[in-house]
Amino acid sequence: MSRLIARITRFTRSPQGQRTIASARRAAADPRKRAQARSLLGRLRGRR
């Protein structure tokens, strides 16, 4: 498990990881994207 955390940490510090994080933050700030994510999570929870 610690290997996985180390890999994730290394990725988040890389330039590609920083771009991914910035993209996710922009998407989270967009009300339409937020509604899409909420809808998707609701559907996933409903299947269980």
XYZ file of N, CA and C in Angstrom:
144
model
N 0.825 -1.192 0.000
C 0.000 0.000 0.000
C 0.869 1.257 0.000
N 1.982 1.217 0.713
C 2.841 2.395 0.754
C 3.456 2.682 -0.616
N 3.649 1.629 -1.419
C 4.160 1.846 -2.782
C 3.159 2.643 -3.605
N 1.904 2.308 -3.452
C 0.862 3.011 -4.194
C 0.821 4.486 -3.789
N 0.871 4.750 -2.507
C 0.856 6.130 -2.023
C 2.083 6.885 -2.542
N 3.229 6.228 -2.555
C 4.458 6.869 -3.049
C 4.330 7.201 -4.533
N 3.746 6.294 -5.299
C 3.571 6.547 -6.735
C 2.610 7.700 -6.974
N 1.528 7.744 -6.207
C 0.555 8.828 -6.339
C 1.205 10.157 -5.973
N 1.964 10.166 -4.893
C 2.652 11.381 -4.459
C 3.628 11.861 -5.521
N 4.382 10.932 -6.086
C 5.344 11.280 -7.130
C 4.620 11.858 -8.355
N 3.487 11.261 -8.718
C 2.719 11.749 -9.861
C 2.195 13.159 -9.613
N 1.655 13.397 -8.416
C 1.077 14.718 -8.136
C 2.132 15.821 -8.145
N 3.373 15.460 -7.904
C 4.446 16.462 -7.919
C 5.044 16.670 -9.306
N 4.699 15.799 -10.244
C 5.238 15.919 -11.597
C 4.464 16.986 -12.369
N 5.050 17.496 -13.466
C 4.329 18.498 -14.277
C 2.989 17.972 -14.810
N 2.957 16.718 -15.234
C 1.706 16.147 -15.729
C 0.675 16.061 -14.602
N 1.112 15.693 -13.418
C 0.219 15.629 -12.268
C -0.342 16.995 -11.915
N 0.511 18.016 -11.995
C 0.054 19.377 -11.709
C -0.992 19.829 -12.721
N -0.802 19.470 -13.990
C -1.802 19.808 -15.018
C -3.114 19.084 -14.737
N -3.027 17.822 -14.350
C -4.233 17.042 -14.050
C -4.989 17.638 -12.868
N -4.260 18.024 -11.839
C -4.883 18.621 -10.655
C -5.550 19.941 -11.020
N -4.877 20.761 -11.814
C -5.460 22.041 -12.227
C -6.726 21.828 -13.046
N -6.704 20.841 -13.919
C -7.875 20.533 -14.733
C -9.037 20.073 -13.858
N -8.753 19.249 -12.869
C -9.797 18.753 -11.963
C -10.378 19.902 -11.145
N -9.533 20.821 -10.715
C -10.032 21.975 -9.954
C -10.948 22.850 -10.804
N -10.564 23.055 -12.073
C -11.424 23.850 -12.963
C -12.768 23.158 -13.167
N -12.738 21.846 -13.355
C -13.983 21.098 -13.565
C -14.851 21.146 -12.306
N -14.232 21.069 -11.145
C -14.991 21.103 -9.892
C -15.645 22.468 -9.672
N -15.064 23.513 -10.218
C -15.627 24.855 -10.048
C -16.783 25.114 -11.010
N -16.923 24.307 -12.046
C -17.963 24.497 -13.053
C -19.270 23.861 -12.567
N -20.334 24.630 -12.417
C -21.595 24.077 -11.902
C -22.159 22.925 -12.747
N -22.000 23.000 -14.079
C -22.529 21.916 -14.922
C -21.767 20.623 -14.686
N -20.457 20.717 -14.596
C -19.640 19.524 -14.347
C -19.934 18.953 -12.968
N -20.150 19.841 -12.006
C -20.463 19.393 -10.648
C -21.774 18.622 -10.633
N -22.763 19.100 -11.379
C -24.053 18.415 -11.467
C -23.900 17.058 -12.167
N -23.067 17.007 -13.211
C -22.827 15.735 -13.890
C -22.193 14.728 -12.938
N -21.221 15.163 -12.163
C -20.550 14.273 -11.224
C -21.522 13.787 -10.154
N -22.361 14.698 -9.660
C -23.336 14.321 -8.639
C -24.321 13.281 -9.189
N -24.742 13.472 -10.434
C -25.656 12.536 -11.082
C -25.008 11.162 -11.250
N -23.757 11.164 -11.702
C -23.037 9.905 -11.889
C -22.878 9.162 -10.566
N -22.497 9.877 -9.524
C -22.341 9.235 -8.216
C -23.670 8.685 -7.715
N -24.747 9.416 -7.952
C -26.067 8.944 -7.539
C -26.435 7.647 -8.243
N -26.133 7.581 -9.544
C -26.430 6.349 -10.295
C -25.575 5.188 -9.811
N -24.316 5.447 -9.532
C -23.442 4.388 -9.042
C -23.876 3.870 -7.672
N -24.287 4.781 -6.817
C -24.743 4.381 -5.484
C -26.047 3.596 -5.576
N -26.883 3.936 -6.547
C -28.162 3.255 -6.707
C -28.025 1.812 -7.157
N -26.919 1.487 -7.798
C -26.726 0.121 -8.306
C -26.344 -0.848 -7.223
N -25.794 -0.364 -6.135
C -25.312 -1.263 -5.082
C -26.394 -1.843 -4.255
